mmCIF file of N, CA and C in Angstrom:
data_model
loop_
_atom_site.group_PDB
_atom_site.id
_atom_site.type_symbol
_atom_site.label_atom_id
_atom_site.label_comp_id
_atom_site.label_asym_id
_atom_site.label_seq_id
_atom_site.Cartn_x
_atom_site.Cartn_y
_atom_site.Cartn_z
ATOM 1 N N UNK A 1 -15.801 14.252 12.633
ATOM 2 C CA UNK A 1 -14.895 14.243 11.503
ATOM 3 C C UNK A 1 -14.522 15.673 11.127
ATOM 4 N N UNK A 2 -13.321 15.593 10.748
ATOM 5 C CA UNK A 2 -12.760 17.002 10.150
ATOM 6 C C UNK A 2 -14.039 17.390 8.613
ATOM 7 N N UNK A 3 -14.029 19.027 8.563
ATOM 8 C CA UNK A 3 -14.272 19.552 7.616
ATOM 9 C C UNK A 3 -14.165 18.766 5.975
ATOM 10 N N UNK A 4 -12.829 18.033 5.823
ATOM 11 C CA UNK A 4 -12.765 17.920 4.734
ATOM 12 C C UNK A 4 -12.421 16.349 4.620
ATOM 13 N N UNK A 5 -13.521 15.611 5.348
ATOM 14 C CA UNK A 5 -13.656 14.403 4.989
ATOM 15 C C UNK A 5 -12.842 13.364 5.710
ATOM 16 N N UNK A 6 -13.150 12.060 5.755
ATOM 17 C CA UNK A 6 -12.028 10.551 6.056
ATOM 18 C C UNK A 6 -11.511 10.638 4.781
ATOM 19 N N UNK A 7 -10.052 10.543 5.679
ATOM 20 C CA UNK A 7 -9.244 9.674 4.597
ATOM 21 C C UNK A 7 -8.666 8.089 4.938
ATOM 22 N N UNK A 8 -8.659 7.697 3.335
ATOM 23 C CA UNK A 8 -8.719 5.952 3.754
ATOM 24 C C UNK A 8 -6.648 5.973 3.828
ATOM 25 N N UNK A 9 -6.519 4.978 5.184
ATOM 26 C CA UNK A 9 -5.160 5.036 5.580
ATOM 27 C C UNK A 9 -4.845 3.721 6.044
ATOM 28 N N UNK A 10 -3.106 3.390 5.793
ATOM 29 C CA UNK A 10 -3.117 2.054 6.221
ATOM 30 C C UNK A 10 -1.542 2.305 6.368
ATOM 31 N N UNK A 11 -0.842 1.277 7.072
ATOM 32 C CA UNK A 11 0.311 1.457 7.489
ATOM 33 C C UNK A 11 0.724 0.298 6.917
ATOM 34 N N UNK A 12 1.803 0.602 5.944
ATOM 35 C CA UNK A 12 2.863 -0.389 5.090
ATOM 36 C C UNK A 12 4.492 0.086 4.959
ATOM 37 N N UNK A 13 5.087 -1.047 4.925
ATOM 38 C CA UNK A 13 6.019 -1.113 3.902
ATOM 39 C C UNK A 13 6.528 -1.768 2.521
ATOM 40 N N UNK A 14 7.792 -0.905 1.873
ATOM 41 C CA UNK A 14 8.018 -1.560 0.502
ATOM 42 C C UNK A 14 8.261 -2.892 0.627
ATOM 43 N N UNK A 15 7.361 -3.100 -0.416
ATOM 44 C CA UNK A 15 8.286 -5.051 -1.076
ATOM 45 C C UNK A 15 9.333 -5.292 -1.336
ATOM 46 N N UNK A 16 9.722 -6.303 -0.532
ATOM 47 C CA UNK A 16 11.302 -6.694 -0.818
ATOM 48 C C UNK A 16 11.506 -6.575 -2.375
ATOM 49 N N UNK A 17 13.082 -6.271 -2.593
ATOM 50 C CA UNK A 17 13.159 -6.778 -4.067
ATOM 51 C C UNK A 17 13.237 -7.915 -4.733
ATOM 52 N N UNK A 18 12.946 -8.896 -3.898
ATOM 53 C CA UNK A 18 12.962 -10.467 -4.008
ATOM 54 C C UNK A 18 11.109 -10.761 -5.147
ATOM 55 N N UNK A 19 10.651 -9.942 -3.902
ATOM 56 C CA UNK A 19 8.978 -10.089 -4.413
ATOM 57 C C UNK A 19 8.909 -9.210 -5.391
ATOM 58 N N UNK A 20 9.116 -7.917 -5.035
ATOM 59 C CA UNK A 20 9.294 -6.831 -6.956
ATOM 60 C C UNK A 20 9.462 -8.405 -8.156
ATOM 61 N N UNK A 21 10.456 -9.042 -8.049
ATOM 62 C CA UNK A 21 11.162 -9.530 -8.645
ATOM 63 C C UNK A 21 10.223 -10.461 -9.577
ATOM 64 N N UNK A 22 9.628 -11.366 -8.399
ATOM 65 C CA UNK A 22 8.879 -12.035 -8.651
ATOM 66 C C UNK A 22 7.133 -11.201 -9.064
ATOM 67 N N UNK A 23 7.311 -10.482 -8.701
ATOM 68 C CA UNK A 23 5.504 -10.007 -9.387
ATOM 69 C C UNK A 23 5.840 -9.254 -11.011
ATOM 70 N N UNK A 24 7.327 -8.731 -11.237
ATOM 71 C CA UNK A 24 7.133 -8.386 -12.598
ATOM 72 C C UNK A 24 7.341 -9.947 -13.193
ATOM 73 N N UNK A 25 8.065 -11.064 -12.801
ATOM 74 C CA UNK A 25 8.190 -12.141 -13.515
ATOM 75 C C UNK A 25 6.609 -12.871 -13.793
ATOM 76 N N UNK A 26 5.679 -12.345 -12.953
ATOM 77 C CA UNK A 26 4.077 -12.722 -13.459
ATOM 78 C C UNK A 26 3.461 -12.157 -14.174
ATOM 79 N N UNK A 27 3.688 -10.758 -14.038
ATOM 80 C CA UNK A 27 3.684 -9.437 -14.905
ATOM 81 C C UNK A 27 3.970 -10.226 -16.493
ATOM 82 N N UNK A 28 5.187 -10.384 -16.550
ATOM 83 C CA UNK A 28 5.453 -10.642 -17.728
ATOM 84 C C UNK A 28 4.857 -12.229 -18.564
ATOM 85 N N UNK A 29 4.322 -13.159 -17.719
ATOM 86 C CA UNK A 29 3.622 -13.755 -18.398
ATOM 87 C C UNK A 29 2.122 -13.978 -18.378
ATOM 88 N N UNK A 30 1.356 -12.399 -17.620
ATOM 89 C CA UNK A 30 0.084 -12.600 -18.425
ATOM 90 C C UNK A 30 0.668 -11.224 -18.769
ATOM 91 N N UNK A 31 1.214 -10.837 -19.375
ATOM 92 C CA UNK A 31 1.400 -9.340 -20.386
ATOM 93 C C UNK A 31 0.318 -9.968 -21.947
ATOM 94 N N UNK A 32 0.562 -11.196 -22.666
ATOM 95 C CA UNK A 32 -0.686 -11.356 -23.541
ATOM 96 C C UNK A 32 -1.451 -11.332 -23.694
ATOM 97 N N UNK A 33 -2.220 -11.723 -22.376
ATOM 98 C CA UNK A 33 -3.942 -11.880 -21.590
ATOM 99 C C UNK A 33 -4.316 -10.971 -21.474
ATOM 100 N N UNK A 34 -3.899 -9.489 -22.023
ATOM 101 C CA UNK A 34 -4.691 -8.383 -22.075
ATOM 102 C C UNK A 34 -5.064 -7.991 -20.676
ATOM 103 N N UNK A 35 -4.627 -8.401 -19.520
ATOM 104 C CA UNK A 35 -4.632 -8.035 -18.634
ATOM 105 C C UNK A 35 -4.408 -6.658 -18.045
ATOM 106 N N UNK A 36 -5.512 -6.348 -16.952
ATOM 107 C CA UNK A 36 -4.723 -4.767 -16.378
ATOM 108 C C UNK A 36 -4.040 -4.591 -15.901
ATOM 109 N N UNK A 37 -2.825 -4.676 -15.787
ATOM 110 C CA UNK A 37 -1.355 -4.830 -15.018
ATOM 111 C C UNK A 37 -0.821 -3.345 -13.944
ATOM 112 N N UNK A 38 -0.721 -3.554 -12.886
ATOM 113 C CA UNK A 38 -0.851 -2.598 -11.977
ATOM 114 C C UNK A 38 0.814 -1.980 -11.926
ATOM 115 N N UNK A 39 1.424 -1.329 -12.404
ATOM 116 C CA UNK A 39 2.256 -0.293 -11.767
ATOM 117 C C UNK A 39 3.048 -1.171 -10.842
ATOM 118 N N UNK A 40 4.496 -1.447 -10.747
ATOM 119 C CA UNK A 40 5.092 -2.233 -9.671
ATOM 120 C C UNK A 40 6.031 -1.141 -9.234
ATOM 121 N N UNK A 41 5.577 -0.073 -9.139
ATOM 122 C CA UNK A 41 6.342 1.263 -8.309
ATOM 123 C C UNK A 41 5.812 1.127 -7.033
ATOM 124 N N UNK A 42 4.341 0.988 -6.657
ATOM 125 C CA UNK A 42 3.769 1.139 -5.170
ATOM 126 C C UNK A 42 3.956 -0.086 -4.639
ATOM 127 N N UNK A 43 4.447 -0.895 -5.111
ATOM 128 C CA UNK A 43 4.186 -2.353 -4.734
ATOM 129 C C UNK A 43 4.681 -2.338 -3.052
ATOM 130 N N UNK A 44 3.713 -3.011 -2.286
ATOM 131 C CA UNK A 44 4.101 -2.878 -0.830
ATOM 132 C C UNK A 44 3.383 -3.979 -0.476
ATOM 133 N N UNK A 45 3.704 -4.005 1.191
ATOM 134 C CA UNK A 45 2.944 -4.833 1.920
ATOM 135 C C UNK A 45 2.136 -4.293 2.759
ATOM 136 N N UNK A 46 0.814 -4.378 3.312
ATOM 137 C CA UNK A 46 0.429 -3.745 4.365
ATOM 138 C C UNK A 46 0.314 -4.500 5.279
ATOM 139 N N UNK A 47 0.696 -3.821 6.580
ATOM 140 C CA UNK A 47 0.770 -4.255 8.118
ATOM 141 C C UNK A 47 -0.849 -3.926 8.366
ATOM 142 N N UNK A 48 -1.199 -3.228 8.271
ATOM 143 C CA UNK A 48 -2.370 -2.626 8.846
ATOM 144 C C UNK A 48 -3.341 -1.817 8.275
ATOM 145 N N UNK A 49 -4.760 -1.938 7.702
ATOM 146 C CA UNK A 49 -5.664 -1.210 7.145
ATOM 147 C C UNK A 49 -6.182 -0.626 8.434
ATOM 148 N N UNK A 50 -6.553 1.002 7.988
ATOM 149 C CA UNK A 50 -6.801 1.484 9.225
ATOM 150 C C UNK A 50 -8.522 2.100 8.461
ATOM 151 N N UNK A 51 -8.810 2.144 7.228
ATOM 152 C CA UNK A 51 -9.927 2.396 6.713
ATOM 153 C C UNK A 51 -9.741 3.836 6.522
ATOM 154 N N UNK A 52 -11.227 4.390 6.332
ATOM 155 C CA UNK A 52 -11.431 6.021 6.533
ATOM 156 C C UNK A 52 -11.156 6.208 7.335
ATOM 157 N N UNK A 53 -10.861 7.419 7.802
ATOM 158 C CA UNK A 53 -9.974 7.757 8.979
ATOM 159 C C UNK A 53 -9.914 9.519 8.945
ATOM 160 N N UNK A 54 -10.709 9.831 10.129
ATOM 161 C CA UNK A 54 -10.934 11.542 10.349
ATOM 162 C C UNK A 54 -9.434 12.095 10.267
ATOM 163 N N UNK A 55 -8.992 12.669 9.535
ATOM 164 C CA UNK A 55 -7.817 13.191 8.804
ATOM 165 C C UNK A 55 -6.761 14.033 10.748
ATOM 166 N N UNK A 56 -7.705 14.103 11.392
ATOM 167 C CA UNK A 56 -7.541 14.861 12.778
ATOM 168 C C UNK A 56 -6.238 14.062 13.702
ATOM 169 N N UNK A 57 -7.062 12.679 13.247
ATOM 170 C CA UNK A 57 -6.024 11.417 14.039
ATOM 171 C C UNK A 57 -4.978 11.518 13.221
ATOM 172 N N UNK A 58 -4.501 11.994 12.381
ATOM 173 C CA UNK A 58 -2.966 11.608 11.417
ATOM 174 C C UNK A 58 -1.752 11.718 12.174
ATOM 175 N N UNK A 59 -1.491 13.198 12.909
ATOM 176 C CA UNK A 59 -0.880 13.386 14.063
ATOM 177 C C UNK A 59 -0.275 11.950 14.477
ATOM 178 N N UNK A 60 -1.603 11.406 15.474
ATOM 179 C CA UNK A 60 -0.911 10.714 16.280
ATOM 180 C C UNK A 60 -0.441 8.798 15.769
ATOM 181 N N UNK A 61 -1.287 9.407 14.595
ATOM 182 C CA UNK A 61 -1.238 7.610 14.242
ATOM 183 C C UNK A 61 0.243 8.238 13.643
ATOM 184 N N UNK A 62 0.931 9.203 13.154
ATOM 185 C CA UNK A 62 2.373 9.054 12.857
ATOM 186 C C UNK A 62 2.944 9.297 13.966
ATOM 187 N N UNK A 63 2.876 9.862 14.943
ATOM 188 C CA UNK A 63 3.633 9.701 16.509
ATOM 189 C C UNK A 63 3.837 7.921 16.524
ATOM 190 N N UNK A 64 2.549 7.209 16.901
ATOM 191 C CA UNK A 64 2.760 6.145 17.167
ATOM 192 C C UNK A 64 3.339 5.350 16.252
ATOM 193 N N UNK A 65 3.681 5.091 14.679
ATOM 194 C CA UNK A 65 4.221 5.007 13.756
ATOM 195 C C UNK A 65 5.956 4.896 14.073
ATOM 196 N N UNK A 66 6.030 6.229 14.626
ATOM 197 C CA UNK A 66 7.770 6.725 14.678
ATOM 198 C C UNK A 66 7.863 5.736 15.753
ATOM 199 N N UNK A 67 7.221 5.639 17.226
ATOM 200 C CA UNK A 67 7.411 4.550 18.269
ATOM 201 C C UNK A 67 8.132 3.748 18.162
ATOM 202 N N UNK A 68 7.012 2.915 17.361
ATOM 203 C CA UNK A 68 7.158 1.375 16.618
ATOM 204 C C UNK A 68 8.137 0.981 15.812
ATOM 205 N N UNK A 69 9.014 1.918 15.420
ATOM 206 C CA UNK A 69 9.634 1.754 14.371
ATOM 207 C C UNK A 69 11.593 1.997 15.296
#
């Protein structure tokens, strides 16, 4: 592992605005329930948890990233 630790990494994209749509419309009815309501700025999907991850591999896991895409 690199010097300065794993970092935890995962390969996603944004949520449609269909689903935005629908998670603030749940949002808004437990907004009473005192609930902890998460931020619908990051809202995504993930393809792939890759875990901790020796910061060394980043390189290529975005090479292979650009590939795929």
């Amino acid at each position: 592992m690199s010097a300065g630790g794993p970092v935890r990494l995962f390969f996603a994209i944004p949520a449609p605005d269909a689903m935005r749509g629908v998670a603030a419309h749940v949002q808004g009815l437990l907004h009473d329930r005192r609930a902890a309501l998460p931020s619908l700025d990051g809202l995504h999907i993930t393809l792939a948890f890759l875990g901790d991850t020796d910061p060394a591999r980043v390189p290529d896991l975005l090479a292979a990233a650009t590939r795929a895409t």
